[in-house]
């Protein structure tokens, strides 16, 4: 009887340890599992990167950078946070919620139109009567970058373009969707988003004098379940498979 009780106790203890290990972020074959929260514009590149990993099982979630930062502030703890700007990761670092962020990619803002749209060749064409435009909301990176561009226009042109805005989207994916669906004539998105749209959109390059500095930064989140695995994922974005995936998707090097 005592032996049976001891055996049951040992089994229970082993089971508890196994559950604890599973909860620490390892999948069935022992590969470390991490959760990565990333800006919507990184979806193609990060999915490509994660699919090629064999030492880390990266579970990806995508949304607007500001929304993901807000989740971290609310207590959600992914292992890695990758944003479409530097401001949000640096703010979280100042708040003690992430480790020191690093720049891992750059992008370019473009004016995007449907592939068959021929009436819009530049920003000035957005001022014509009846034109419609989608932009990012003011508190998301693509919206901030867009407002930087508009703020560099002559005052009259800026007012006319803003008057054409029909939708302010919570992330760049929303802007892409509005253009692709024909709900608006144009929108400001990243060059990589046009590339990922499979020929549905056409990019109109902005003059260098209007182009904002679009930099992406990433950080390991404090209280990450597996800091070593999270750091390996981040390191791969700088040199290795992640950097290669970013280049394939059209992202520029961080410097």
PDB file of C-alpha atoms in Angstrom:
ATOM      1  CA  UNK A   1       0.000   0.000   0.000  1.00  0.00           C
ATOM      2  CA  UNK A   2       2.755   2.452   0.936  1.00  0.00           C
ATOM      3  CA  UNK A   3       4.687   1.525  -2.192  1.00  0.00           C
ATOM      4  CA  UNK A   4       1.611   2.217  -4.332  1.00  0.00           C
ATOM      5  CA  UNK A   5       1.146   5.584  -2.650  1.00  0.00           C
ATOM      6  CA  UNK A   6       4.795   6.474  -3.218  1.00  0.00           C
ATOM      7  CA  UNK A   7       4.515   5.385  -6.860  1.00  0.00           C
ATOM      8  CA  UNK A   8       1.421   7.541  -7.309  1.00  0.00           C
ATOM      9  CA  UNK A   9       3.200  10.478  -5.724  1.00  0.00           C
ATOM     10  CA  UNK A  10       6.196  10.079  -8.043  1.00  0.00           C
ATOM     11  CA  UNK A  11       3.908   9.905 -11.099  1.00  0.00           C
ATOM     12  CA  UNK A  12       2.075  13.029  -9.966  1.00  0.00           C
ATOM     13  CA  UNK A  13       5.367  14.871  -9.429  1.00  0.00           C
ATOM     14  CA  UNK A  14       6.683  13.836 -12.860  1.00  0.00           C
ATOM     15  CA  UNK A  15       3.439  14.948 -14.479  1.00  0.00           C
ATOM     16  CA  UNK A  16       3.595  18.309 -12.726  1.00  0.00           C
ATOM     17  CA  UNK A  17       7.187  18.853 -13.863  1.00  0.00           C
ATOM     18  CA  UNK A  18       6.274  17.933 -17.442  1.00  0.00           C
ATOM     19  CA  UNK A  19       3.406  20.413 -17.433  1.00  0.00           C
ATOM     20  CA  UNK A  20       5.645  23.094 -16.003  1.00  0.00           C
ATOM     21  CA  UNK A  21       8.248  22.489 -18.712  1.00  0.00           C
ATOM     22  CA  UNK A  22       5.543  22.634 -21.386  1.00  0.00           C
ATOM     23  CA  UNK A  23       4.314  25.898 -19.950  1.00  0.00           C
ATOM     24  CA  UNK A  24       7.824  27.335 -20.215  1.00  0.00           C
ATOM     25  CA  UNK A  25       7.653  27.380 -23.978  1.00  0.00           C
ATOM     26  CA  UNK A  26       8.729  24.078 -25.561  1.00  0.00           C
ATOM     27  CA  UNK A  27       6.688  22.215 -28.129  1.00  0.00           C
ATOM     28  CA  UNK A  28       6.215  18.445 -28.352  1.00  0.00           C
ATOM     29  CA  UNK A  29       9.673  17.686 -29.734  1.00  0.00           C
ATOM     30  CA  UNK A  30      11.458  19.943 -27.266  1.00  0.00           C
ATOM     31  CA  UNK A  31      12.013  22.864 -29.662  1.00  0.00           C
ATOM     32  CA  UNK A  32      11.762  26.178 -27.767  1.00  0.00           C
ATOM     33  CA  UNK A  33       8.523  28.011 -28.528  1.00  0.00           C
ATOM     34  CA  UNK A  34       8.368  31.807 -28.557  1.00  0.00           C
ATOM     35  CA  UNK A  35       5.604  34.278 -29.273  1.00  0.00           C
ATOM     36  CA  UNK A  36       6.391  37.136 -31.626  1.00  0.00           C
ATOM     37  CA  UNK A  37       4.206  40.246 -31.881  1.00  0.00           C
ATOM     38  CA  UNK A  38       5.012  42.129 -35.067  1.00  0.00           C
ATOM     39  CA  UNK A  39       3.773  45.008 -37.200  1.00  0.00           C
ATOM     40  CA  UNK A  40       1.346  44.048 -39.962  1.00  0.00           C
ATOM     41  CA  UNK A  41       3.787  45.080 -42.687  1.00  0.00           C
ATOM     42  CA  UNK A  42       6.204  42.370 -41.503  1.00  0.00           C
ATOM     43  CA  UNK A  43       3.799  39.489 -42.113  1.00  0.00           C
ATOM     44  CA  UNK A  44       5.299  38.174 -45.356  1.00  0.00           C
ATOM     45  CA  UNK A  45       8.929  38.489 -44.242  1.00  0.00           C
ATOM     46  CA  UNK A  46       8.431  37.081 -40.739  1.00  0.00           C
ATOM     47  CA  UNK A  47       6.322  34.165 -41.962  1.00  0.00           C
ATOM     48  CA  UNK A  48       9.061  33.324 -44.449  1.00  0.00           C
ATOM     49  CA  UNK A  49      11.681  33.581 -41.692  1.00  0.00           C
ATOM     50  CA  UNK A  50       9.750  31.520 -39.148  1.00  0.00           C
ATOM     51  CA  UNK A  51       8.975  28.759 -41.643  1.00  0.00           C
ATOM     52  CA  UNK A  52      12.698  28.183 -42.148  1.00  0.00           C
ATOM     53  CA  UNK A  53      13.647  27.925 -38.483  1.00  0.00           C
ATOM     54  CA  UNK A  54      14.496  24.567 -36.963  1.00  0.00           C
ATOM     55  CA  UNK A  55      15.842  25.639 -33.551  1.00  0.00           C
ATOM     56  CA  UNK A  56      12.909  27.872 -32.549  1.00  0.00           C
ATOM     57  CA  UNK A  57       9.155  27.490 -33.006  1.00  0.00           C
ATOM     58  CA  UNK A  58       8.032  31.088 -33.521  1.00  0.00           C
ATOM     59  CA  UNK A  59       4.301  31.709 -33.057  1.00  0.00           C
ATOM     60  CA  UNK A  60       3.524  34.931 -34.910  1.00  0.00           C
ATOM     61  CA  UNK A  61       0.797  37.504 -34.402  1.00  0.00           C
ATOM     62  CA  UNK A  62       0.412  40.686 -36.448  1.00  0.00           C
ATOM     63  CA  UNK A  63      -1.375  43.972 -35.834  1.00  0.00           C
ATOM     64  CA  UNK A  64      -0.716  47.684 -35.728  1.00  0.00           C
ATOM     65  CA  UNK A  65       2.479  48.456 -33.792  1.00  0.00           C
ATOM     66  CA  UNK A  66       0.611  50.769 -31.422  1.00  0.00           C
ATOM     67  CA  UNK A  67      -1.987  48.077 -30.684  1.00  0.00           C
ATOM     68  CA  UNK A  68       0.721  45.533 -29.890  1.00  0.00           C
ATOM     69  CA  UNK A  69       2.559  48.016 -27.665  1.00  0.00           C
ATOM     70  CA  UNK A  70      -0.712  48.703 -25.869  1.00  0.00           C
ATOM     71  CA  UNK A  71      -1.174  44.982 -25.244  1.00  0.00           C
ATOM     72  CA  UNK A  72       2.277  44.770 -23.664  1.00  0.00           C
ATOM     73  CA  UNK A  73       1.448  47.730 -21.439  1.00  0.00           C
ATOM     74  CA  UNK A  74      -1.757  45.908 -20.440  1.00  0.00           C
ATOM     75  CA  UNK A  75       0.131  42.839 -19.280  1.00  0.00           C
ATOM     76  CA  UNK A  76       0.370  40.679 -22.407  1.00  0.00           C
ATOM     77  CA  UNK A  77       3.866  39.211 -22.569  1.00  0.00           C
ATOM     78  CA  UNK A  78       5.057  38.006 -25.964  1.00  0.00           C
ATOM     79  CA  UNK A  79       8.730  37.117 -26.184  1.00  0.00           C
ATOM     80  CA  UNK A  80       9.601  39.481 -29.037  1.00  0.00           C
ATOM     81  CA  UNK A  81       8.107  42.801 -30.150  1.00  0.00           C
ATOM     82  CA  UNK A  82       8.874  44.128 -33.643  1.00  0.00           C
ATOM     83  CA  UNK A  83       7.500  47.536 -34.619  1.00  0.00           C
ATOM     84  CA  UNK A  84       7.346  49.597 -37.789  1.00  0.00           C
ATOM     85  CA  UNK A  85       9.023  52.483 -36.011  1.00  0.00           C
ATOM     86  CA  UNK A  86      11.607  53.208 -33.327  1.00  0.00           C
ATOM     87  CA  UNK A  87       9.375  55.298 -31.077  1.00  0.00           C
ATOM     88  CA  UNK A  88       7.224  52.507 -29.634  1.00  0.00           C
ATOM     89  CA  UNK A  89      10.000  50.005 -28.740  1.00  0.00           C
ATOM     90  CA  UNK A  90      12.058  52.800 -27.209  1.00  0.00           C
ATOM     91  CA  UNK A  91       9.086  53.972 -25.151  1.00  0.00           C
ATOM     92  CA  UNK A  92       8.533  50.427 -23.855  1.00  0.00           C
ATOM     93  CA  UNK A  93      12.238  50.189 -23.036  1.00  0.00           C
ATOM     94  CA  UNK A  94      12.005  53.425 -21.032  1.00  0.00           C
ATOM     95  CA  UNK A  95       9.059  51.896 -19.158  1.00  0.00           C
ATOM     96  CA  UNK A  96      11.094  48.788 -18.324  1.00  0.00           C
ATOM     97  CA  UNK A  97       8.905  46.446 -20.386  1.00  0.00           C
ATOM     98  CA  UNK A  98      11.390  45.387 -23.075  1.00  0.00           C
ATOM     99  CA  UNK A  99      15.137  45.056 -23.435  1.00  0.00           C
ATOM    100  CA  UNK A 100      17.065  47.679 -25.392  1.00  0.00           C
ATOM    101  CA  UNK A 101      15.655  47.671 -28.956  1.00  0.00           C
ATOM    102  CA  UNK A 102      17.733  47.468 -32.113  1.00  0.00           C
ATOM    103  CA  UNK A 103      17.032  48.611 -35.671  1.00  0.00           C
ATOM    104  CA  UNK A 104      16.745  45.649 -38.045  1.00  0.00           C
ATOM    105  CA  UNK A 105      15.213  47.030 -41.265  1.00  0.00           C
ATOM    106  CA  UNK A 106      14.144  50.086 -43.171  1.00  0.00           C
ATOM    107  CA  UNK A 107      11.330  50.673 -45.621  1.00  0.00           C
ATOM    108  CA  UNK A 108      10.024  53.340 -47.968  1.00  0.00           C
ATOM    109  CA  UNK A 109       6.653  55.046 -47.949  1.00  0.00           C
ATOM    110  CA  UNK A 110       4.906  55.154 -51.319  1.00  0.00           C
ATOM    111  CA  UNK A 111       1.625  56.336 -52.744  1.00  0.00           C
ATOM    112  CA  UNK A 112      -0.247  53.195 -53.789  1.00  0.00           C
ATOM    113  CA  UNK A 113      -3.041  52.903 -56.339  1.00  0.00           C
ATOM    114  CA  UNK A 114      -4.822  50.007 -58.009  1.00  0.00           C
ATOM    115  CA  UNK A 115      -2.724  48.369 -60.703  1.00  0.00           C
ATOM    116  CA  UNK A 116      -5.028  49.606 -63.469  1.00  0.00           C
ATOM    117  CA  UNK A 117      -5.315  53.187 -62.151  1.00  0.00           C
ATOM    118  CA  UNK A 118      -3.800  55.599 -64.679  1.00  0.00           C
ATOM    119  CA  UNK A 119      -5.219  58.912 -63.549  1.00  0.00           C
ATOM    120  CA  UNK A 120      -2.928  59.292 -60.527  1.00  0.00           C
ATOM    121  CA  UNK A 121       0.784  59.793 -61.132  1.00  0.00           C
ATOM    122  CA  UNK A 122       1.722  61.763 -58.044  1.00  0.00           C
ATOM    123  CA  UNK A 123       0.497  63.518 -54.920  1.00  0.00           C
ATOM    124  CA  UNK A 124      -0.722  66.555 -56.834  1.00  0.00           C
ATOM    125  CA  UNK A 125      -3.292  64.362 -58.600  1.00  0.00           C
ATOM    126  CA  UNK A 126      -4.913  63.668 -55.208  1.00  0.00           C
ATOM    127  CA  UNK A 127      -6.098  67.272 -55.073  1.00  0.00           C
ATOM    128  CA  UNK A 128      -8.495  66.832 -57.994  1.00  0.00           C
ATOM    129  CA  UNK A 129     -12.192  67.006 -57.175  1.00  0.00           C
ATOM    130  CA  UNK A 130     -13.708  63.654 -56.304  1.00  0.00           C
ATOM    131  CA  UNK A 131     -10.503  61.876 -55.384  1.00  0.00           C
ATOM    132  CA  UNK A 132     -10.570  59.596 -52.311  1.00  0.00           C
ATOM    133  CA  UNK A 133      -7.722  58.530 -50.068  1.00  0.00           C
ATOM    134  CA  UNK A 134      -7.053  56.103 -47.204  1.00  0.00           C
ATOM    135  CA  UNK A 135      -4.306  56.745 -44.653  1.00  0.00           C
ATOM    136  CA  UNK A 136      -3.164  55.249 -41.376  1.00  0.00           C
ATOM    137  CA  UNK A 137      -4.588  56.609 -38.139  1.00  0.00           C
ATOM    138  CA  UNK A 138      -2.513  59.261 -36.396  1.00  0.00           C
ATOM    139  CA  UNK A 139      -1.295  56.945 -33.624  1.00  0.00           C
ATOM    140  CA  UNK A 140       0.086  54.162 -35.864  1.00  0.00           C
ATOM    141  CA  UNK A 141       3.496  54.287 -37.568  1.00  0.00           C
ATOM    142  CA  UNK A 142       2.220  54.395 -41.151  1.00  0.00           C
ATOM    143  CA  UNK A 143      -0.095  57.232 -40.140  1.00  0.00           C
ATOM    144  CA  UNK A 144       2.772  59.142 -38.524  1.00  0.00           C
ATOM    145  CA  UNK A 145       4.939  58.693 -41.602  1.00  0.00           C
ATOM    146  CA  UNK A 146       2.078  59.814 -43.846  1.00  0.00           C
ATOM    147  CA  UNK A 147       1.574  62.971 -41.834  1.00  0.00           C
ATOM    148  CA  UNK A 148       5.300  63.682 -42.066  1.00  0.00           C
ATOM    149  CA  UNK A 149       4.986  63.572 -45.850  1.00  0.00           C
ATOM    150  CA  UNK A 150       1.892  65.761 -45.912  1.00  0.00           C
ATOM    151  CA  UNK A 151       3.496  68.250 -43.523  1.00  0.00           C
ATOM    152  CA  UNK A 152       6.272  68.818 -46.061  1.00  0.00           C
ATOM    153  CA  UNK A 153       3.840  69.803 -48.807  1.00  0.00           C
ATOM    154  CA  UNK A 154       2.806  73.378 -49.538  1.00  0.00           C
ATOM    155  CA  UNK A 155      -0.034  74.338 -47.190  1.00  0.00           C
ATOM    156  CA  UNK A 156      -2.688  74.479 -49.909  1.00  0.00           C
ATOM    157  CA  UNK A 157      -1.701  71.049 -51.262  1.00  0.00           C
ATOM    158  CA  UNK A 158      -1.695  69.536 -47.779  1.00  0.00           C
ATOM    159  CA  UNK A 159      -5.198  70.845 -47.086  1.00  0.00           C
ATOM    160  CA  UNK A 160      -6.491  69.546 -50.409  1.00  0.00           C
ATOM    161  CA  UNK A 161      -5.015  66.082 -49.858  1.00  0.00           C
ATOM    162  CA  UNK A 162      -6.398  65.869 -46.313  1.00  0.00           C
ATOM    163  CA  UNK A 163      -9.810  66.836 -47.676  1.00  0.00           C
ATOM    164  CA  UNK A 164      -9.668  63.729 -49.870  1.00  0.00           C
ATOM    165  CA  UNK A 165      -9.182  61.379 -46.902  1.00  0.00           C
ATOM    166  CA  UNK A 166     -12.129  59.014 -46.570  1.00  0.00           C
ATOM    167  CA  UNK A 167     -10.700  56.496 -44.130  1.00  0.00           C
ATOM    168  CA  UNK A 168      -8.091  56.374 -41.345  1.00  0.00           C
ATOM    169  CA  UNK A 169      -7.079  52.773 -40.758  1.00  0.00           C
ATOM    170  CA  UNK A 170      -5.679  51.080 -37.603  1.00  0.00           C
ATOM    171  CA  UNK A 171      -2.797  49.494 -39.539  1.00  0.00           C
ATOM    172  CA  UNK A 172      -1.265  49.470 -42.992  1.00  0.00           C
ATOM    173  CA  UNK A 173      -3.192  46.323 -43.883  1.00  0.00           C
ATOM    174  CA  UNK A 174      -6.400  48.325 -43.656  1.00  0.00           C
ATOM    175  CA  UNK A 175      -5.068  50.906 -46.107  1.00  0.00           C
ATOM    176  CA  UNK A 176      -3.977  48.190 -48.538  1.00  0.00           C
ATOM    177  CA  UNK A 177      -7.396  46.573 -48.288  1.00  0.00           C
ATOM    178  CA  UNK A 178      -9.269  49.795 -49.038  1.00  0.00           C
ATOM    179  CA  UNK A 179      -7.201  50.396 -52.192  1.00  0.00           C
ATOM    180  CA  UNK A 180      -7.387  46.792 -53.394  1.00  0.00           C
ATOM    181  CA  UNK A 181     -11.161  46.703 -52.879  1.00  0.00           C
ATOM    182  CA  UNK A 182     -11.633  49.925 -54.846  1.00  0.00           C
ATOM    183  CA  UNK A 183     -13.098  51.721 -51.840  1.00  0.00           C
ATOM    184  CA  UNK A 184     -10.608  54.571 -52.351  1.00  0.00           C
ATOM    185  CA  UNK A 185      -8.436  55.780 -55.222  1.00  0.00           C
ATOM    186  CA  UNK A 186      -5.119  55.748 -53.373  1.00  0.00           C
ATOM    187  CA  UNK A 187      -3.350  55.416 -50.053  1.00  0.00           C
ATOM    188  CA  UNK A 188       0.025  55.780 -48.399  1.00  0.00           C
ATOM    189  CA  UNK A 189       1.604  52.407 -47.599  1.00  0.00           C
ATOM    190  CA  UNK A 190       5.052  50.845 -47.464  1.00  0.00           C
ATOM    191  CA  UNK A 191       6.826  49.762 -50.638  1.00  0.00           C
ATOM    192  CA  UNK A 192       6.916  46.201 -49.293  1.00  0.00           C
ATOM    193  CA  UNK A 193       3.109  46.154 -49.013  1.00  0.00           C
ATOM    194  CA  UNK A 194       2.743  46.882 -52.718  1.00  0.00           C
ATOM    195  CA  UNK A 195       5.213  44.108 -53.454  1.00  0.00           C
ATOM    196  CA  UNK A 196       3.260  41.683 -51.255  1.00  0.00           C
ATOM    197  CA  UNK A 197      -0.062  42.577 -52.902  1.00  0.00           C
ATOM    198  CA  UNK A 198       0.517  40.186 -55.777  1.00  0.00           C
ATOM    199  CA  UNK A 199       0.147  42.682 -58.604  1.00  0.00           C
ATOM    200  CA  UNK A 200      -3.073  44.240 -57.353  1.00  0.00           C
ATOM    201  CA  UNK A 201      -1.402  47.562 -56.511  1.00  0.00           C
ATOM    202  CA  UNK A 202       1.035  49.933 -58.181  1.00  0.00           C
ATOM    203  CA  UNK A 203       3.544  52.071 -56.255  1.00  0.00           C
ATOM    204  CA  UNK A 204       4.183  55.720 -57.017  1.00  0.00           C
ATOM    205  CA  UNK A 205       7.570  56.766 -55.639  1.00  0.00           C
ATOM    206  CA  UNK A 206       7.629  59.871 -53.457  1.00  0.00           C
ATOM    207  CA  UNK A 207      10.182  62.630 -54.053  1.00  0.00           C
ATOM    208  CA  UNK A 208      13.254  62.284 -51.842  1.00  0.00           C
ATOM    209  CA  UNK A 209      12.417  65.604 -50.198  1.00  0.00           C
ATOM    210  CA  UNK A 210       9.158  64.104 -48.898  1.00  0.00           C
ATOM    211  CA  UNK A 211      10.374  60.628 -47.947  1.00  0.00           C
ATOM    212  CA  UNK A 212      10.305  59.985 -44.168  1.00  0.00           C
ATOM    213  CA  UNK A 213      12.898  57.895 -42.356  1.00  0.00           C
ATOM    214  CA  UNK A 214      11.052  54.585 -42.014  1.00  0.00           C
ATOM    215  CA  UNK A 215      12.987  52.429 -39.553  1.00  0.00           C
ATOM    216  CA  UNK A 216      11.876  49.200 -37.847  1.00  0.00           C
ATOM    217  CA  UNK A 217      13.084  48.216 -34.383  1.00  0.00           C
ATOM    218  CA  UNK A 218      12.773  44.982 -32.414  1.00  0.00           C
ATOM    219  CA  UNK A 219      13.232  44.052 -28.768  1.00  0.00           C
ATOM    220  CA  UNK A 220      13.115  41.038 -26.498  1.00  0.00           C
ATOM    221  CA  UNK A 221      10.282  41.499 -24.024  1.00  0.00           C
ATOM    222  CA  UNK A 222      11.101  41.480 -20.324  1.00  0.00           C
ATOM    223  CA  UNK A 223       9.680  38.372 -18.667  1.00  0.00           C
ATOM    224  CA  UNK A 224      10.046  36.455 -21.939  1.00  0.00           C
ATOM    225  CA  UNK A 225       9.456  32.754 -21.382  1.00  0.00           C
ATOM    226  CA  UNK A 226      12.689  31.791 -23.177  1.00  0.00           C
ATOM    227  CA  UNK A 227      15.021  34.769 -23.409  1.00  0.00           C
ATOM    228  CA  UNK A 228      17.762  32.803 -25.181  1.00  0.00           C
ATOM    229  CA  UNK A 229      15.396  31.616 -27.934  1.00  0.00           C
ATOM    230  CA  UNK A 230      13.909  35.099 -28.248  1.00  0.00           C
ATOM    231  CA  UNK A 231      17.382  36.589 -28.611  1.00  0.00           C
ATOM    232  CA  UNK A 232      18.268  34.047 -31.309  1.00  0.00           C
ATOM    233  CA  UNK A 233      15.189  35.123 -33.245  1.00  0.00           C
ATOM    234  CA  UNK A 234      16.219  38.779 -32.963  1.00  0.00           C
ATOM    235  CA  UNK A 235      19.826  38.015 -33.917  1.00  0.00           C
ATOM    236  CA  UNK A 236      18.595  36.262 -37.053  1.00  0.00           C
ATOM    237  CA  UNK A 237      16.908  39.473 -38.176  1.00  0.00           C
ATOM    238  CA  UNK A 238      20.284  41.214 -38.188  1.00  0.00           C
ATOM    239  CA  UNK A 239      22.383  38.514 -39.815  1.00  0.00           C
ATOM    240  CA  UNK A 240      21.126  35.192 -41.057  1.00  0.00           C
ATOM    241  CA  UNK A 241      17.821  33.771 -42.191  1.00  0.00           C
ATOM    242  CA  UNK A 242      15.725  36.627 -40.885  1.00  0.00           C
ATOM    243  CA  UNK A 243      17.818  39.247 -42.651  1.00  0.00           C
ATOM    244  CA  UNK A 244      17.611  37.233 -45.871  1.00  0.00           C
ATOM    245  CA  UNK A 245      13.822  36.932 -45.559  1.00  0.00           C
ATOM    246  CA  UNK A 246      13.541  40.675 -45.064  1.00  0.00           C
ATOM    247  CA  UNK A 247      15.599  41.344 -48.205  1.00  0.00           C
ATOM    248  CA  UNK A 248      13.449  38.914 -50.201  1.00  0.00           C
ATOM    249  CA  UNK A 249      10.366  40.869 -49.119  1.00  0.00           C
ATOM    250  CA  UNK A 250      11.906  44.164 -50.224  1.00  0.00           C
ATOM    251  CA  UNK A 251      13.023  45.586 -46.889  1.00  0.00           C
ATOM    252  CA  UNK A 252      16.209  47.612 -46.812  1.00  0.00           C
ATOM    253  CA  UNK A 253      19.127  47.021 -44.408  1.00  0.00           C
ATOM    254  CA  UNK A 254      18.903  48.931 -41.113  1.00  0.00           C
ATOM    255  CA  UNK A 255      21.827  51.196 -42.012  1.00  0.00           C
TER     256      UNK A 255
END
